[in-house]
Each structure stands twice: as structure tokens, then as C-alpha cells.
Amino acid sequence: RVVPKDLTISVDWSSWKRDEIFDLIKKEGNVPEEDMRRTFNLGIGLIFVVRKNVADEFTKFLTSRKEKPVLMGEIH
């Protein structure tokens, strides 16, 4: 939703551990993966979009604040 139409986003869906509840919902509710991603964000609470050249510094900052950041993709 935040990506301009002339750019694309590439997400590495395996870059974080997915809580088991999402697999249960998907299986028992017969919910397609795309709907799981769109509806639940699969456990990701907040996403920051930052320039690649500051990603490491920003990750260190979040870690220093006891957060558990994950580099999950790129925008091209």
C-alpha cells in the first residue's frame, strides 16, 4: 500500500518465524496464503521503509531499543 505504482516490492516471506496460530488458521479455515498475508500480516506488527544505505544503522537502533527487527524485503 505504501509503494508507488511505478515500483515493486519484493518480500522474503521466510525472513521471520511465523507464529503457529497462522498455520492453524490457514489449515482449519482453508484460507489462501494471499488472504493470510493481507489480513493478518503474519505476525509483523509494524513495517519501516528505509533507504538501503541506512538499513544496518536503523536495525542497530531498533535492537538497542530491545526490538527484534527483521530485514524482510526490498523495493525496486
PDB file of C-alpha atoms in Angstrom:
ATOM      1  CA  ARG A   1       0.000   0.000   0.000  1.00  0.00           C
ATOM      2  CA  VAL A   2       2.896   2.396   0.578  1.00  0.00           C
ATOM      3  CA  VAL A   3       4.778   1.504  -2.593  1.00  0.00           C
ATOM      4  CA  PRO A   4       4.319   3.888  -5.533  1.00  0.00           C
ATOM      5  CA  LYS A   5       2.746   2.284  -8.605  1.00  0.00           C
ATOM      6  CA  ASP A   6       5.935   2.572 -10.658  1.00  0.00           C
ATOM      7  CA  LEU A   7       7.900   0.475  -8.126  1.00  0.00           C
ATOM      8  CA  THR A   8       7.588  -3.118  -6.939  1.00  0.00           C
ATOM      9  CA  ILE A   9       8.155  -4.722  -3.571  1.00  0.00           C
ATOM     10  CA  SER A  10       9.936  -7.995  -3.044  1.00  0.00           C
ATOM     11  CA  VAL A  11       9.199  -9.706   0.303  1.00  0.00           C
ATOM     12  CA  ASP A  12      11.177 -12.638   1.681  1.00  0.00           C
ATOM     13  CA  TRP A  13       8.316 -14.424   3.453  1.00  0.00           C
ATOM     14  CA  SER A  14      10.787 -16.746   5.197  1.00  0.00           C
ATOM     15  CA  SER A  15      12.765 -13.924   6.854  1.00  0.00           C
ATOM     16  CA  TRP A  16      10.862 -14.206  10.149  1.00  0.00           C
ATOM     17  CA  LYS A  17       9.400 -17.027  12.216  1.00  0.00           C
ATOM     18  CA  ARG A  18       5.680 -17.264  11.663  1.00  0.00           C
ATOM     19  CA  ASP A  19       3.596 -17.972  14.764  1.00  0.00           C
ATOM     20  CA  GLU A  20       1.918 -21.385  14.708  1.00  0.00           C
ATOM     21  CA  ILE A  21      -1.537 -19.823  15.086  1.00  0.00           C
ATOM     22  CA  PHE A  22      -1.343 -18.567  11.493  1.00  0.00           C
ATOM     23  CA  ASP A  23      -0.712 -22.071  10.165  1.00  0.00           C
ATOM     24  CA  LEU A  24      -3.659 -23.339  12.202  1.00  0.00           C
ATOM     25  CA  ILE A  25      -5.966 -20.615  10.865  1.00  0.00           C
ATOM     26  CA  LYS A  26      -4.817 -21.284   7.307  1.00  0.00           C
ATOM     27  CA  LYS A  27      -5.301 -25.042   7.606  1.00  0.00           C
ATOM     28  CA  GLU A  28      -8.529 -25.217   9.608  1.00  0.00           C
ATOM     29  CA  GLY A  29     -10.166 -22.274   7.853  1.00  0.00           C
ATOM     30  CA  ASN A  30      -8.932 -23.277   4.405  1.00  0.00           C
ATOM     31  CA  VAL A  31      -7.651 -19.700   3.995  1.00  0.00           C
ATOM     32  CA  PRO A  32      -5.466 -18.950   0.944  1.00  0.00           C
ATOM     33  CA  GLU A  33      -1.937 -17.726   1.665  1.00  0.00           C
ATOM     34  CA  GLU A  34      -2.560 -14.349  -0.007  1.00  0.00           C
ATOM     35  CA  ASP A  35      -5.558 -13.756   2.279  1.00  0.00           C
ATOM     36  CA  MET A  36      -3.459 -14.720   5.312  1.00  0.00           C
ATOM     37  CA  ARG A  37      -0.812 -12.174   4.337  1.00  0.00           C
ATOM     38  CA  ARG A  38      -3.277  -9.389   3.598  1.00  0.00           C
ATOM     39  CA  THR A  39      -5.468  -9.946   6.668  1.00  0.00           C
ATOM     40  CA  PHE A  40      -3.026 -10.882   9.430  1.00  0.00           C
ATOM     41  CA  ASN A  41       0.366  -9.572   8.248  1.00  0.00           C
ATOM     42  CA  LEU A  42       1.556 -12.936   9.607  1.00  0.00           C
ATOM     43  CA  GLY A  43       2.788 -11.557  12.899  1.00  0.00           C
ATOM     44  CA  ILE A  44       4.501  -8.417  11.635  1.00  0.00           C
ATOM     45  CA  GLY A  45       3.224  -5.534  13.712  1.00  0.00           C
ATOM     46  CA  LEU A  46       4.976  -2.549  12.147  1.00  0.00           C
ATOM     47  CA  ILE A  47       6.976  -2.050   8.980  1.00  0.00           C
ATOM     48  CA  PHE A  48       9.518   0.706   8.410  1.00  0.00           C
ATOM     49  CA  VAL A  49      10.551   1.536   4.863  1.00  0.00           C
ATOM     50  CA  VAL A  50      14.082   2.920   4.938  1.00  0.00           C
ATOM     51  CA  ARG A  51      16.782   3.562   2.364  1.00  0.00           C
ATOM     52  CA  LYS A  52      19.141   0.642   1.851  1.00  0.00           C
ATOM     53  CA  ASN A  53      22.180   2.709   2.888  1.00  0.00           C
ATOM     54  CA  VAL A  54      20.740   3.264   6.403  1.00  0.00           C
ATOM     55  CA  ALA A  55      19.168  -0.170   6.954  1.00  0.00           C
ATOM     56  CA  ASP A  56      22.059  -1.518   9.072  1.00  0.00           C
ATOM     57  CA  GLU A  57      22.197   1.595  11.240  1.00  0.00           C
ATOM     58  CA  PHE A  58      18.421   1.580  11.702  1.00  0.00           C
ATOM     59  CA  THR A  59      18.475  -2.123  12.608  1.00  0.00           C
ATOM     60  CA  LYS A  60      21.097  -1.422  15.282  1.00  0.00           C
ATOM     61  CA  PHE A  61      18.988   1.444  16.624  1.00  0.00           C
ATOM     62  CA  LEU A  62      15.892  -0.766  16.931  1.00  0.00           C
ATOM     63  CA  THR A  63      17.904  -3.549  18.550  1.00  0.00           C
ATOM     64  CA  SER A  64      19.266  -1.071  21.096  1.00  0.00           C
ATOM     65  CA  ARG A  65      15.641  -0.336  21.995  1.00  0.00           C
ATOM     66  CA  LYS A  66      15.027  -4.060  22.643  1.00  0.00           C
ATOM     67  CA  GLU A  67      13.089  -4.528  19.403  1.00  0.00           C
ATOM     68  CA  LYS A  68      13.598  -7.546  17.143  1.00  0.00           C
ATOM     69  CA  PRO A  69      13.923  -6.073  13.646  1.00  0.00           C
ATOM     70  CA  VAL A  70      13.818  -8.195  10.512  1.00  0.00           C
ATOM     71  CA  LEU A  71      15.031  -7.170   7.077  1.00  0.00           C
ATOM     72  CA  MET A  72      12.161  -8.577   5.053  1.00  0.00           C
ATOM     73  CA  GLY A  73      12.460  -7.245   1.548  1.00  0.00           C
ATOM     74  CA  GLU A  74      13.304  -4.559  -0.957  1.00  0.00           C
ATOM     75  CA  ILE A  75      11.565  -2.005  -3.121  1.00  0.00           C
ATOM     76  CA  HIS A  76      12.767  -1.730  -6.744  1.00  0.00           C
TER      77      HIS A  76
END
